[in-house]
Amino acid sequence: MRAFFETSIEFLKGVGPQRAILLSKELKIFTFGDLIQHYPFRYEDRTKFYQIAELTDELPFVQVKGRILSKEIIGAGHKKRLVAIFSDGTGQMELVWFQGINWAAEKIKTGVEFVVFGKATRYGSKFNIAHPELEPVININQKPASLHPVYPLTEKLRAKHIESKTLSKFMQELLVVAKEKIRETLPLSLIQRNRFIPKKDALINIHFPPTPEALAAAQSRLKFEELFYIQLRLLKMKVLRKEKFRGLIFNDAGLVTTFYNEHLPFALTNAQKKVIKEIYSDLKSGKQMNRLLQGDVGSGKTIVGFICMLLAIGSKAQAALMAPTEILAQQHFKNLGRYAAKMNLTIELLTGSTKKSDRKRIHERLQDGSLNILIGTHALLEEEVQFHNLGLAIIDEQHRFGVAQRSKLWQKNDNSVPHVLVMTATPIPRTLAMTLYGDLDVSVIDELPAGRKPIKTVHRFDSHRLQVNQFLREQIEAGRQVYMVYPLIEESEKLDLKHLMDGYESVCRAFPDYAISILHGKMKPEAKDFEMLRFVKGETKIMVATTVIEVGVDVPNASVMVIENAERFGLSQLHQLRGRVGRGAEQSYCLLMTNYKLSADSKVRIETMVRTNNGFEIAETDLKLRGPGDLMGTQQSGVLDLLIADLGKDNEILQRAREAAVEILEQDPELKNPENQVIRIQIDSSRKSTMNWSRIS
Ligand code: ADP
Ligand code: MG
């Protein structure tokens, strides 16, 4: 049975060797099994007819019933085209052909009732469909009305005349021969409990749904199944790793006690304490820790990381912290360096720009064990970086690292695997975390340090500039400082810079009595440092900048963030920028400036920012708006090559799938129960998922 779905696509009727090569190159369709899992990404509703009077630019493809009033060939040479006037009684539109003119002119007869199908575009007051599909109503009435599948394609395939229709033909051929071979892939109990339709029906209906209801039933079953198997594998991997790797045992909290009693600069929040406890119980358990620490910007993850380092060092192991950028690594080195000095611990910084001689010294100190803490960028992952005894590896902002890199850390010791703590400041929506890090345990810091007032966020239109400036003036008079951030919007850096400079000039004109800083990516490092320092010292009151201030700047007295053209920023970025203020004791503000015209998505983004300071809520909304592929760094992770589920939308299904996977593994960890036989077979056979699987492990 397996062999059937492993049959090369070349042997499907109508495909042949040439097209088989194309399909494999362009769509990674090699076998029958791959083809049947090439799901439509949308459906054309051929049950619905639009009226010309109700057409809008936003509609995707539309179907209109009417008659040709007249036809005419106009222009010459490459401008030659056939234009037909088409009417349905509610209005008129133009149908245009640039190619196959003679053929089309022959086919379209005036007076006959046609169904026209295509994308309507407005030109002036009239709508126009170029190269429409066209069929006499008489023919259409003989076919059953249904939803037509539209398949993902590439330009190259189109050029070789493999269209959605072609794939749909192949699919029909395949289903004829495959229908009887499709076996069930979920255990009966799951099917019954969720009232799923059988796998066979799901596969047929996902390609050729007779009704919208049948489509919905097929989708919910296939989405569940996809997410269920991902969860099952992640959970199995977690169990396996816990069994296989013995963790180093760190149970000496002596250094931590000293640090608490003598050097801790502030009282920890309850959330920080809770998380440290969770981590400590992992570290002394004898099992290897793989934990994700989530916490909003400014929630105080760094100190938690340091305290965990003390646990490792107290038990004679070394600790490492890896950050995604040089700036962040430097900042950690500076902050943790202060704590380390107080505790008489050795600490070094290793990045791409570390000098060779320093590198040599660091390598030696790592090897002989005299170095307690190493901070760095992905330079830490290089092979020559070997530890005497790495006990704890902390990764800051994990989502910028490929998941495979995490496992590289495990090879840093000869004989044991370090504990791994992944810290993320950009909150990852739960759905995504579950899929990307379903094999990790999760801790959350859900509380900001005391004394921080929530940032007040407002939306103002550009036309309110005078009031806004008045407000800024009041804040500055009260002793505060202001950030004004401009987006990188144009394709060209030159234009961006001009945009920023224009902004800078108008700010200078509006506030002639204050010193103003400017900061952008094209400035020399010394110039940047100089400007930054002036702002930190309070010599300048306003900092006009691009998004370079997103990371690495910490000025508690700066309590107002103005974001220009806020509609151009993504939600996560807006939230990160806003996180630059609200670090001091004063009330902080974030002003989102936009012009009047806002797209629907921009409106949602702005409204979300105004409504909530909660990074998780913001990340959820961001995921819904943009889809997971756009979220930073997640593209390479492999697990997100989902065939049908959509992490932005299928939260609820994911939840159920995960619960089901947990339950099954609890009751039958080895999957020995006869009812779970189908699961074993499925894990062994699904090639596409196995490919994903190998990429994340
Ligand atoms: P993030 O979670 O974004 O990495 P940081 O660890 O950089 O946050 O902490 C942000 C700021 O809050 C730092 O200046 C840090 O010293 C401070 N901080 C952390 N924990 C506390 C606390 N419990 N009380 C007061 N300030 C704290
Ligand atoms: Mg941080």
XYZ file of C-alpha atoms and ligand atoms in Angstrom:
725
model
C 0.000 0.000 0.000
C 2.811 2.320 0.862
C 4.467 1.479 -2.372
C 1.515 2.850 -4.294
C 1.860 6.363 -2.921
C 5.581 6.179 -3.492
C 5.028 5.634 -7.193
C 6.793 8.271 -9.255
C 4.505 10.977 -10.548
C 5.857 10.269 -14.002
C 3.606 7.211 -14.194
C 0.400 9.097 -13.663
C -1.745 9.283 -16.788
C -1.048 12.512 -18.641
C 2.148 13.429 -16.766
C 5.130 11.652 -18.316
C 8.855 12.163 -17.724
C 9.174 15.827 -18.824
C 6.393 17.164 -16.682
C 7.448 14.899 -13.839
C 10.805 16.650 -13.776
C 9.115 20.035 -13.813
C 6.760 19.119 -11.005
C 9.556 17.795 -8.858
C 11.764 20.807 -9.431
C 9.108 23.445 -9.040
C 6.744 22.016 -6.466
C 8.739 19.189 -4.887
C 6.129 16.758 -6.115
C 7.921 13.475 -6.711
C 5.344 10.819 -5.965
C 1.625 10.121 -5.971
C 1.704 10.788 -2.256
C 3.226 14.219 -2.794
C 0.648 15.110 -5.406
C -2.322 14.138 -3.348
C -0.991 16.350 -0.576
C -0.595 19.329 -2.866
C -3.692 21.037 -1.533
C -5.500 23.920 -3.195
C -4.751 27.236 -1.536
C -8.140 28.622 -2.442
C -11.310 27.715 -4.255
C -13.235 29.525 -6.866
C -16.837 29.613 -6.057
C -18.489 28.814 -9.359
C -21.814 28.725 -7.612
C -21.869 32.480 -7.219
C -22.582 35.003 -9.946
C -21.772 38.671 -9.532
C -23.571 41.575 -11.111
C -21.482 44.094 -12.953
C -22.990 46.863 -10.840
C -21.656 45.285 -7.626
C -18.060 44.679 -8.779
C -15.244 46.202 -6.754
C -11.480 46.239 -7.138
C -11.050 44.101 -4.047
C -12.904 41.052 -5.330
C -10.664 38.171 -6.373
C -11.928 36.246 -9.359
C -15.536 36.785 -10.290
C -18.112 35.074 -12.411
C -20.637 37.119 -14.389
C -23.484 36.007 -16.629
C -24.425 38.181 -19.608
C -24.205 38.877 -23.328
C -21.675 40.353 -25.720
C -23.049 43.571 -27.177
C -20.254 44.302 -29.618
C -16.700 43.322 -30.464
C -13.935 45.199 -32.172
C -10.262 44.730 -32.983
C -8.369 47.916 -32.284
C -4.737 49.075 -32.417
C -1.963 47.587 -34.469
C 1.296 45.725 -33.940
C 1.886 44.776 -30.329
C -0.928 47.095 -29.276
C -3.447 45.183 -31.302
C -6.247 43.840 -29.148
C -9.767 42.530 -29.216
C -12.229 44.431 -27.086
C -15.736 43.186 -26.423
C -18.454 45.059 -24.578
C -20.235 42.753 -22.196
C -23.475 43.523 -20.397
C -25.607 41.774 -17.814
C -28.339 44.344 -17.582
C -26.887 45.967 -14.463
C -23.953 47.530 -16.266
C -21.279 47.045 -18.895
C -17.702 45.943 -18.825
C -14.939 45.274 -21.299
C -13.386 41.941 -22.109
C -9.946 42.230 -23.645
C -7.677 39.826 -25.503
C -4.105 40.632 -26.476
C -3.322 37.157 -27.688
C -5.285 34.551 -29.556
C -7.327 37.407 -30.951
C -8.668 35.597 -33.992
C -9.586 32.551 -32.019
C -11.420 34.631 -29.430
C -13.165 36.780 -32.024
C -14.488 33.605 -33.570
C -15.647 32.187 -30.270
C -17.502 35.137 -28.818
C -20.798 35.478 -30.548
C -23.026 38.433 -29.888
C -26.413 37.628 -28.528
C -25.428 34.301 -26.923
C -25.558 34.140 -23.148
C -22.089 33.579 -21.704
C -20.563 33.019 -18.318
C -17.406 35.072 -17.984
C -14.800 34.358 -15.356
C -11.702 36.356 -14.382
C -10.227 39.150 -12.320
C -12.056 42.423 -12.817
C -9.921 45.552 -12.767
C -11.222 49.069 -12.847
C -10.083 51.445 -15.591
C -11.677 54.830 -15.111
C -15.354 54.187 -14.612
C -15.423 50.793 -16.307
C -14.380 47.327 -15.254
C -12.299 45.219 -17.522
C -11.303 41.560 -17.565
C -8.258 40.605 -19.574
C -8.239 37.126 -21.081
C -11.384 35.918 -19.322
C -12.508 32.354 -19.256
C -15.662 32.223 -21.276
C -18.286 29.598 -21.719
C -21.819 29.565 -23.134
C -24.357 29.243 -20.338
C -25.815 26.159 -21.979
C -22.603 24.183 -21.439
C -22.232 25.345 -17.862
C -25.678 24.211 -16.891
C -24.714 20.673 -17.755
C -21.904 20.589 -15.165
C -22.609 20.388 -11.464
C -21.917 23.693 -9.755
C -19.111 23.372 -7.244
C -15.996 24.921 -5.791
C -13.066 24.756 -8.160
C -9.631 24.134 -6.677
C -6.847 26.637 -7.271
C -3.389 25.187 -6.731
C -0.105 26.827 -5.799
C 2.014 27.128 -8.946
C 5.206 28.775 -10.066
C 5.864 31.077 -12.999
C 7.940 28.423 -14.647
C 5.110 25.924 -14.579
C 2.760 28.469 -16.096
C 5.242 29.152 -18.837
C 5.202 25.432 -19.605
C 1.393 25.442 -19.665
C 0.927 23.667 -16.375
C -1.970 25.622 -14.933
C -4.215 25.094 -12.005
C -6.607 23.359 -14.372
C -3.847 20.975 -15.433
C -3.099 20.029 -11.860
C -6.750 19.594 -11.185
C -6.873 17.156 -14.138
C -3.902 15.216 -12.737
C -5.607 15.141 -9.387
C -8.750 13.699 -10.896
C -6.714 10.978 -12.611
C -4.882 10.251 -9.403
C -7.991 10.041 -7.272
C -9.514 7.513 -9.653
C -6.653 5.107 -9.063
C -5.816 6.132 -5.511
C -9.260 6.218 -3.998
C -9.297 2.624 -2.872
C -5.747 2.784 -1.546
C -6.213 5.643 0.888
C -5.989 4.214 4.353
C -7.112 5.729 7.587
C -4.361 7.625 9.405
C -5.978 8.535 12.704
C -7.050 6.150 15.446
C -10.753 5.419 15.538
C -11.279 6.971 18.957
C -9.950 10.323 17.758
C -12.127 10.218 14.677
C -15.218 9.451 16.663
C -14.577 11.950 19.397
C -13.972 14.757 16.901
C -16.623 13.573 14.447
C -14.084 13.575 11.661
C -14.859 12.339 8.180
C -12.745 9.382 6.962
C -9.342 10.149 5.475
C -10.459 9.012 2.058
C -13.381 11.431 1.949
C -11.210 14.204 3.317
C -8.674 13.833 0.516
C -11.313 13.701 -2.181
C -13.227 16.660 -0.816
C -10.215 18.833 -0.219
C -9.560 18.762 -3.947
C -13.099 18.611 -5.256
C -15.524 19.797 -2.616
C -19.139 19.317 -3.664
C -20.291 21.893 -1.104
C -18.720 24.453 1.224
C -19.726 22.254 4.159
C -17.892 19.258 2.721
C -14.839 21.451 2.252
C -14.948 22.652 5.834
C -15.183 19.081 7.106
C -12.200 18.041 4.982
C -10.149 21.011 6.109
C -10.773 20.574 9.781
C -9.859 16.891 9.612
C -6.664 17.423 7.601
C -5.522 20.390 9.666
C -6.028 18.479 12.857
C -4.125 15.528 11.510
C -1.202 17.649 10.382
C -0.866 19.432 13.701
C -1.466 16.239 15.646
C 1.490 14.499 14.020
C 3.783 17.465 14.544
C 2.866 17.582 18.204
C 3.203 13.864 18.572
C 6.715 13.927 17.199
C 7.800 16.910 19.256
C 6.477 15.311 22.399
C 8.103 11.989 21.595
C 11.376 13.749 20.971
C 11.124 15.412 24.350
C 10.505 12.119 26.107
C 13.345 10.442 24.249
C 15.794 13.176 25.049
C 14.870 13.115 28.696
C 15.593 9.405 28.755
C 18.737 9.524 26.688
C 20.645 12.462 28.078
C 21.569 12.478 31.668
C 21.723 16.054 32.829
C 24.503 17.473 34.956
C 23.261 17.932 38.483
C 23.567 21.454 39.878
C 22.398 21.578 43.450
C 24.802 24.020 45.065
C 23.003 27.320 45.531
C 25.812 28.881 47.580
C 26.778 31.493 45.008
C 23.155 32.393 44.476
C 22.700 32.991 48.192
C 25.769 35.234 48.312
C 24.511 37.170 45.301
C 21.020 37.535 46.791
C 22.296 38.719 50.134
C 25.053 41.029 49.041
C 24.763 42.183 45.441
C 21.249 41.907 44.097
C 20.475 45.484 42.963
C 16.685 45.212 43.360
C 14.041 42.886 44.701
C 13.072 40.226 42.202
C 9.502 40.162 40.994
C 7.382 37.188 41.951
C 7.390 36.103 38.340
C 11.194 36.125 38.269
C 11.325 34.100 41.486
C 8.827 31.586 40.157
C 10.813 31.101 36.967
C 14.115 30.712 38.816
C 12.505 28.012 40.942
C 11.293 26.183 37.838
C 14.750 26.297 36.340
C 16.460 25.262 39.560
C 14.252 22.228 39.859
C 15.304 21.249 36.315
C 18.976 21.783 37.031
C 19.047 19.526 40.063
C 16.785 16.871 38.582
C 19.433 14.835 36.786
C 17.635 15.371 33.495
C 18.810 17.673 30.796
C 16.925 20.964 30.750
C 15.520 22.462 27.574
C 13.480 25.408 28.623
C 12.012 28.393 26.854
C 11.841 31.537 28.952
C 9.342 34.005 27.595
C 8.955 37.493 28.938
C 7.981 40.831 27.527
C 10.474 43.578 26.817
C 11.876 44.832 30.100
C 10.502 41.997 32.216
C 13.999 41.234 33.512
C 15.118 38.049 31.850
C 18.827 38.874 32.010
C 19.116 38.704 35.769
C 17.269 35.402 35.737
C 19.826 34.118 33.262
C 22.670 35.293 35.457
C 21.294 33.638 38.565
C 21.015 30.371 36.655
C 24.627 30.793 35.604
C 25.542 31.029 39.277
C 23.920 27.656 39.850
C 26.056 26.108 37.126
C 29.252 27.800 38.236
C 28.573 26.849 41.856
C 28.791 23.241 40.709
C 32.084 23.798 38.871
C 30.604 24.089 35.411
C 30.895 26.892 32.871
C 28.121 29.043 31.436
C 27.640 30.672 28.043
C 25.209 33.237 26.723
C 24.617 33.696 23.024
C 22.922 36.807 21.597
C 21.788 37.410 18.006
C 23.669 40.662 17.392
C 26.970 42.191 18.361
C 25.241 45.132 20.061
C 23.175 42.855 22.240
C 26.182 40.704 23.099
C 28.121 43.791 24.128
C 25.253 45.022 26.235
C 25.021 41.683 28.035
C 28.766 41.641 28.527
C 28.660 45.083 30.089
C 25.718 44.346 32.388
C 26.699 40.840 33.422
C 30.333 41.954 33.675
C 29.332 44.193 36.580
C 27.621 41.360 38.421
C 30.445 38.948 37.655
C 33.044 41.356 39.013
C 31.181 41.589 42.289
C 31.089 37.809 42.504
C 34.769 37.440 41.537
C 33.878 35.445 38.450
C 35.725 35.544 35.147
C 33.831 36.594 32.027
C 34.816 37.181 28.390
C 33.181 38.412 25.191
C 33.573 36.519 21.933
C 32.122 37.892 18.698
C 33.034 38.007 15.040
C 35.171 41.064 15.640
C 37.199 39.645 18.537
C 40.909 39.955 17.770
C 42.883 36.839 17.042
C 45.116 37.172 20.084
C 42.106 37.620 22.352
C 40.442 34.680 20.696
C 43.435 32.487 21.498
C 43.380 33.515 25.135
C 39.635 32.896 25.369
C 39.929 29.445 23.812
C 42.643 28.515 26.269
C 40.760 29.760 29.276
C 37.665 27.916 28.134
C 39.611 24.689 27.771
C 41.466 24.829 31.064
C 38.270 25.802 32.868
C 39.519 29.093 34.268
C 36.828 31.044 32.419
C 33.456 30.948 34.165
C 31.239 32.824 31.709
C 31.444 33.369 27.974
C 29.172 35.914 26.282
C 28.998 36.137 22.514
C 27.249 35.954 19.203
C 26.925 32.909 16.966
C 30.732 32.967 16.948
C 30.251 30.706 19.979
C 29.008 27.977 17.693
C 32.264 27.678 15.796
C 33.890 24.344 16.157
C 37.113 25.524 17.750
C 35.161 26.939 20.661
C 35.382 24.014 23.066
C 34.648 24.134 26.749
C 36.218 22.412 29.694
C 32.781 21.760 31.096
C 29.866 23.709 29.675
C 26.984 23.295 32.081
C 24.492 25.902 30.934
C 23.962 27.497 27.559
C 21.618 30.475 27.411
C 20.328 31.702 24.087
C 18.836 35.181 23.966
C 16.259 35.896 21.283
C 16.225 32.350 20.028
C 13.845 32.957 17.176
C 16.590 34.672 15.267
C 18.640 31.524 15.384
C 17.787 28.493 13.345
C 16.547 25.652 15.467
C 19.390 23.475 14.246
C 21.842 25.847 15.879
C 20.423 25.077 19.254
C 21.525 21.491 18.934
C 25.035 22.556 17.990
C 25.467 23.737 21.521
C 25.041 20.201 22.660
C 28.280 19.211 21.044
C 30.372 21.650 23.023
C 31.355 19.074 25.596
C 32.943 15.710 25.072
C 30.838 13.640 27.348
C 27.787 15.501 28.551
C 25.067 17.726 27.191
C 24.636 21.179 28.737
C 21.350 22.481 30.012
C 19.799 24.883 27.554
C 17.775 27.975 28.403
C 16.234 29.887 25.535
C 15.170 33.443 26.331
C 12.942 35.401 24.060
C 12.053 39.059 24.389
C 9.760 39.207 21.415
C 6.951 37.153 22.776
C 6.153 34.252 20.529
C 2.469 33.542 20.150
C 1.453 30.408 21.899
C 0.523 28.584 18.745
C 3.879 29.263 17.225
C 5.765 28.419 20.396
C 3.934 25.134 20.600
C 4.903 24.227 17.090
C 8.421 25.585 17.038
C 9.317 24.684 20.576
C 6.829 21.983 21.360
C 9.757 19.922 22.618
C 10.708 22.548 25.197
C 9.332 23.273 28.618
C 8.079 26.800 28.906
C 8.427 29.376 31.669
C 6.832 32.775 31.485
C 7.674 36.027 33.238
C 4.269 37.640 33.178
C 4.954 40.637 35.381
C 7.048 43.768 35.006
C 9.264 45.041 37.839
C 7.353 47.118 40.355
C 7.114 50.857 39.939
C 6.795 50.780 36.179
C 3.717 52.616 35.055
C 2.044 51.177 31.980
C 2.877 53.218 28.901
C 0.006 55.351 27.603
C -0.373 54.914 23.868
C -2.393 57.243 21.662
C -3.044 57.583 17.959
C -2.812 61.049 16.368
C -3.239 62.134 12.781
C -0.542 64.215 11.144
C -2.969 67.117 11.091
C -2.739 67.288 14.894
C 0.940 68.097 14.699
C 0.617 71.382 16.574
C -1.120 69.838 19.565
C 1.407 67.011 19.560
C 4.302 69.449 19.530
C 2.687 71.337 22.383
C 2.484 68.126 24.372
C 6.125 67.294 23.659
C 7.114 70.761 24.774
C 5.312 70.281 28.097
C 7.050 66.961 28.627
C 10.454 68.406 27.890
C 9.769 71.361 30.190
C 8.953 68.798 32.881
C 12.424 67.345 32.380
C 11.674 64.404 30.092
C 13.277 63.419 26.801
C 11.684 62.349 23.555
C 12.379 59.797 20.812
C 11.037 60.446 17.339
C 11.323 57.449 15.084
C 11.080 57.450 11.322
C 10.483 54.297 9.328
C 12.617 52.867 6.587
C 10.038 52.986 3.878
C 11.500 53.502 0.463
C 13.359 50.985 -1.578
C 16.352 53.230 -1.666
C 18.486 54.149 1.307
C 18.987 57.598 -0.147
C 15.294 58.350 -0.051
C 15.003 57.016 3.467
C 17.789 59.243 4.596
C 16.173 62.217 2.911
C 12.906 61.383 4.640
C 14.677 61.286 7.988
C 16.567 64.501 7.313
C 13.372 66.303 6.305
C 11.854 65.120 9.546
C 14.897 66.283 11.472
C 14.679 69.718 9.901
C 11.020 70.159 10.676
C 11.638 69.046 14.270
C 14.461 71.622 14.491
C 12.107 74.289 13.183
C 9.371 73.327 15.630
C 11.762 73.215 18.606
C 14.378 75.879 17.897
C 15.185 76.256 21.589
C 16.217 72.626 22.249
C 19.270 70.657 21.235
C 18.311 67.714 19.054
C 20.176 64.495 18.305
C 20.010 62.436 15.177
C 20.855 58.775 14.784
C 20.749 56.523 11.749
C 22.388 53.424 10.403
C 24.642 55.192 7.907
C 26.532 57.131 10.581
C 30.038 56.146 11.638
C 30.163 54.274 14.964
C 32.009 57.158 16.672
C 29.396 59.652 15.492
C 26.639 57.375 16.727
C 28.255 56.958 20.111
C 28.751 60.699 20.369
C 25.102 61.483 19.631
C 23.902 58.710 21.878
C 26.048 59.924 24.728
C 24.722 63.475 24.407
C 21.205 62.128 24.639
C 22.021 59.837 27.574
C 23.538 62.783 29.456
C 20.396 64.811 28.797
C 22.211 67.429 26.730
C 19.846 66.845 23.848
C 16.134 66.639 24.496
C 14.905 64.990 21.349
C 16.400 62.042 19.531
C 15.380 61.814 15.902
C 16.228 58.325 14.690
C 15.483 55.422 12.446
C 14.722 52.018 13.887
C 18.382 51.586 14.870
C 17.245 52.434 18.385
C 15.169 49.292 18.449
C 17.881 47.412 20.295
C 20.583 48.364 22.684
C 19.506 51.769 23.941
C 18.448 52.251 27.536
C 17.695 55.838 28.642
C 15.334 55.836 31.652
C 14.671 59.579 31.384
C 13.374 59.262 27.833
C 9.683 58.774 28.468
C 8.046 59.797 25.212
C 8.185 57.788 22.001
C 6.781 59.380 18.864
C 6.526 57.014 15.908
C 6.119 58.756 12.570
C 4.243 56.983 9.770
C 3.291 54.396 12.333
C 1.112 52.700 9.717
C 4.275 51.542 7.982
C 5.571 49.482 10.889
C 4.759 45.913 11.746
C 3.110 45.279 15.077
C 6.058 43.559 16.707
C 8.310 46.375 15.669
C 5.948 48.992 17.090
C 5.892 47.072 20.335
C 9.674 46.764 20.452
C 10.029 50.482 19.816
C 7.530 51.325 22.500
C 9.565 49.156 24.870
C 12.343 51.764 24.680
C 10.310 54.020 26.988
C 8.667 53.146 30.272
C 11.957 52.248 31.928
C 11.974 55.027 34.498
C 9.581 56.017 37.254
C 7.754 58.700 35.215
C 4.581 58.207 33.229
C 5.600 57.282 29.683
C 3.822 57.914 26.418
C 3.823 56.461 22.961
C 2.347 58.575 20.155
C 1.518 56.855 16.915
C 1.396 59.397 14.097
C -0.350 58.512 10.843
C -2.093 60.236 8.000
C -5.817 59.850 7.425
C -5.696 57.076 4.898
C -5.178 53.780 6.637
C -5.507 50.303 5.216
C -7.640 47.827 7.112
C -4.519 46.065 8.433
C -2.878 49.302 9.551
C -6.017 50.194 11.440
C -5.934 46.897 13.305
C -2.258 47.381 14.145
C -2.743 50.883 15.495
C -5.851 49.930 17.437
C -4.076 46.955 18.961
C -1.178 49.123 20.089
C -3.521 51.655 21.663
C -5.555 48.976 23.370
C -2.862 46.847 24.958
C 0.669 46.778 26.320
C 0.622 43.019 26.471
C 3.308 41.646 24.192
C 1.658 38.263 23.883
C -1.609 39.702 22.750
C 0.276 41.822 20.270
C 2.204 38.873 18.950
C -1.009 36.899 18.494
C -2.529 39.694 16.470
C 0.653 40.068 14.479
C 0.576 36.400 13.616
C -3.029 36.653 12.498
C -2.275 39.630 10.296
C 0.934 38.475 8.740
C 1.002 34.740 8.966
C 3.899 32.850 10.512
C 6.163 32.913 7.482
C 6.802 36.598 7.989
C 7.720 36.407 11.613
C 11.389 36.916 11.988
C 13.557 33.911 11.424
C 10.838 31.331 11.427
C 11.186 30.586 7.732
C 14.216 28.367 8.123
C 12.718 26.336 10.874
C 11.226 23.722 8.593
C 8.352 22.824 10.859
C 6.444 25.707 9.423
C 6.208 24.205 5.974
C 2.710 23.233 6.830
C 0.641 21.659 4.108
C -2.705 22.921 5.222
C -2.853 24.201 8.783
C -2.406 27.916 9.363
C -0.819 28.844 12.664
C -2.348 32.281 12.518
C -5.848 30.926 12.367
C -5.894 27.387 13.623
C -5.060 28.023 17.219
C -8.041 26.113 18.477
C -7.322 23.067 16.329
C -3.693 23.097 17.441
C -4.798 23.124 21.039
C -6.986 20.070 20.522
C -4.313 18.303 18.496
C -1.759 18.832 21.217
C -4.087 17.628 23.941
C -4.855 14.533 21.920
C -1.155 13.838 21.378
C -0.365 14.276 25.073
C -3.171 11.957 26.051
C -2.196 9.234 23.630
C 1.445 9.318 24.655
C 0.496 9.217 28.316
C -1.707 6.172 27.868
C 0.487 4.399 25.357
C 4.016 5.843 25.288
C 5.382 3.143 23.001
C 2.336 3.212 20.733
C 1.885 -0.513 21.219
C -1.856 -0.466 21.571
C -3.423 -2.007 18.422
C -5.657 0.996 18.025
C -2.571 3.201 17.745
C -1.047 1.022 15.073
C -2.205 3.535 12.455
C -0.090 6.185 14.146
C 3.044 4.090 13.919
C 2.452 3.348 10.271
C 1.816 6.979 9.541
C 4.974 8.137 11.318
C 7.037 5.657 9.319
C 5.523 6.481 5.983
C 4.809 10.156 5.612
C 7.811 11.287 3.700
C 7.181 15.004 3.556
C 6.678 15.301 7.261
C 9.719 13.152 7.899
C 11.768 15.598 5.922
C 10.555 18.410 8.139
C 11.230 16.251 11.077
C 14.857 15.662 10.305
C 15.363 19.374 9.853
C 14.302 20.288 13.323
C 15.882 17.502 15.329
P 14.524 41.904 29.163
O 13.601 40.904 29.771
O 13.865 42.741 28.143
O 15.812 41.286 28.692
P 16.250 43.153 31.041
O 16.730 41.912 31.661
O 17.147 43.870 30.131
O 14.852 42.902 30.346
O 15.760 44.128 32.206
C 15.291 45.429 31.931
C 15.685 46.384 33.026
O 14.977 46.079 34.216
C 17.150 46.290 33.363
O 17.626 47.601 33.558
C 17.153 45.494 34.663
O 18.261 45.810 35.465
C 15.880 45.915 35.306
N 15.290 44.925 36.206
C 15.230 43.589 36.022
N 14.579 42.990 37.040
C 14.202 43.968 37.882
C 13.490 43.996 39.119
N 13.039 42.884 39.695
N 13.282 45.193 39.699
C 13.719 46.332 39.121
N 14.393 46.380 37.970
C 14.638 45.218 37.350
Mg 16.970 41.099 26.983
